[in-house]
XYZ file of C-alpha atoms in Angstrom:
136
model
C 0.000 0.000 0.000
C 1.462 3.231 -0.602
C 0.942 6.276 1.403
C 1.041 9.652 -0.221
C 1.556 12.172 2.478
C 0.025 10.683 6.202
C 0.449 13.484 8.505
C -0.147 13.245 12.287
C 0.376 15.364 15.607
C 0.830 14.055 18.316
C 2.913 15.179 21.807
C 6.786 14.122 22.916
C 6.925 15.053 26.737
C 5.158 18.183 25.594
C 6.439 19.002 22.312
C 4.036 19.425 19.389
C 4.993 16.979 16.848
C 3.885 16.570 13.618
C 4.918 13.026 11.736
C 4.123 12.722 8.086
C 4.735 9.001 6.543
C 5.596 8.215 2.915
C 6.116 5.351 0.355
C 5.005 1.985 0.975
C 5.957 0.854 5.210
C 7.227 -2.770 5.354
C 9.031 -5.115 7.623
C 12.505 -3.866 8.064
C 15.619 -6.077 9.316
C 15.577 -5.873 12.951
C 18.962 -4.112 13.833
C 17.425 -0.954 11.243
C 13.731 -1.141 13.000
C 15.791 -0.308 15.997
C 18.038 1.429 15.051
C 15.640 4.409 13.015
C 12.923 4.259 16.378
C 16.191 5.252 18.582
C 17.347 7.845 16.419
C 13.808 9.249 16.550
C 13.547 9.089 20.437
C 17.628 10.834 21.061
C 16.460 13.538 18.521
C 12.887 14.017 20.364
C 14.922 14.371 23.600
C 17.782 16.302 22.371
C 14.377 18.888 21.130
C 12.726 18.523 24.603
C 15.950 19.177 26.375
C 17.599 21.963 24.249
C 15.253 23.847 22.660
C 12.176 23.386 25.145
C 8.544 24.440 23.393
C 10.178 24.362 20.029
C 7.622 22.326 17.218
C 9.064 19.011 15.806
C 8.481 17.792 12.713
C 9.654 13.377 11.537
C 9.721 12.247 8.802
C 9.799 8.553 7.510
C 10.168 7.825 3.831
C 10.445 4.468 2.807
C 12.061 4.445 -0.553
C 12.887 0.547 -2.587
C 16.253 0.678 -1.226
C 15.959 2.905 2.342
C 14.208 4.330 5.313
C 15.107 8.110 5.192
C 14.436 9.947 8.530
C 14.256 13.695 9.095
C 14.096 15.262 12.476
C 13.425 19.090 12.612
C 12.667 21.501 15.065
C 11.798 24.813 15.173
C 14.381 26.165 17.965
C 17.492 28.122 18.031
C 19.706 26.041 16.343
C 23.174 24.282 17.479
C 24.899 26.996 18.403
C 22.492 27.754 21.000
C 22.309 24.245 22.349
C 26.101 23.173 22.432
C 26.325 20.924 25.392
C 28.893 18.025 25.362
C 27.869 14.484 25.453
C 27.151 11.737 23.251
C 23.549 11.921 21.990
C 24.572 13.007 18.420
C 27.785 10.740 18.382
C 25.583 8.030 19.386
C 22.976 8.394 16.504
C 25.650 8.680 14.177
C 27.102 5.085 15.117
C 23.819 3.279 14.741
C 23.062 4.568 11.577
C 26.878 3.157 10.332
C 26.202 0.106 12.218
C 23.390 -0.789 10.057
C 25.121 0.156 6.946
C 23.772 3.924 7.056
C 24.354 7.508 7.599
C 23.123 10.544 9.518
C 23.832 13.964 9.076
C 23.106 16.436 11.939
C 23.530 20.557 12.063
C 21.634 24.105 11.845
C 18.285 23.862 9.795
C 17.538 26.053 6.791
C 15.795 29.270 8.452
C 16.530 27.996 11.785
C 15.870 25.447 13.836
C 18.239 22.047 14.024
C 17.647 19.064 11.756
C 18.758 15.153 11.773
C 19.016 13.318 8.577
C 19.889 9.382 8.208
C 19.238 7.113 5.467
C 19.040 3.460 6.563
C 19.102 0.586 4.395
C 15.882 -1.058 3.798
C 17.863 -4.412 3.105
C 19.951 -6.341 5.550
C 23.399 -6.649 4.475
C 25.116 -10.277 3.772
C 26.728 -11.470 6.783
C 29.779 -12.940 4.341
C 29.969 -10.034 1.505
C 28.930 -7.049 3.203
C 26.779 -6.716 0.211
C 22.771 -5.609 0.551
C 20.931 -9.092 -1.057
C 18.396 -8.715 -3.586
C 15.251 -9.432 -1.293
C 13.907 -7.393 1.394
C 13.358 -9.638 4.525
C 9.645 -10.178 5.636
């Protein structure tokens, strides 16, 4: 089944956020299932924490070959909410663990966005390569 544009609002620890779901959801390998719900959940909280009251919008588009994510909110940016720690370095792992990538920094007239793209295919244990079936 494939979804044009689902949109729905719902609350994070009392942020407004807005999801919107694309492409046609299936079954992803378990370590990327995981992997894309924590990214999700560190970027909600890195929103609640840093830019308090700021709007989030996610984004999940499943594409033949990957889940793409996007995280944005509508606060003052990174430079605002520098804090050491791991949250971002963290994200960033599980997406290469999986065989992905995430790109984090200063949104486009403001705010701070997350990016990954996850593959939507479990790579061979032997090869490294992505196989030509999607696991159910």
């Amino acid at each position: 089944m494939q979804i044009r544009n689902l949109r729905l609002r719902i609350a994070f620890a009392g942020l407004p956020v807005e999801v919107r779901i694309s492409g046609e959801p299936r079954p992803l390998p378990a370590g990327v299932d995981v992997t894309a719900y924590r990214i999700v959940q560190e970027a909600l909280t890195n929103a609640r924490r840093h830019a308090p009251g700021a709007a989030v919008d996610v984004e999940l588009r499943y594409a033949d070959d990957a889940l793409r994510l996007r995280i944005r909110d509508n606060g003052p940016g990174q430079a605002a909410r520098y804090h050491p720690g791991h949250g971002l370095l963290g994200m960033r792992e599980r997406a290469a663990a999986v065989g992905g990538s995430l790109q984090t920094g200063d949104a486009r007239g403001g705010g701070f966005c997350v990016e990954a793209e996850l593959p939507a295919k479990a790579p061979d244990a032997m090869t490294g390569t992505r196989p030509e079936r999607t696991y159910q």
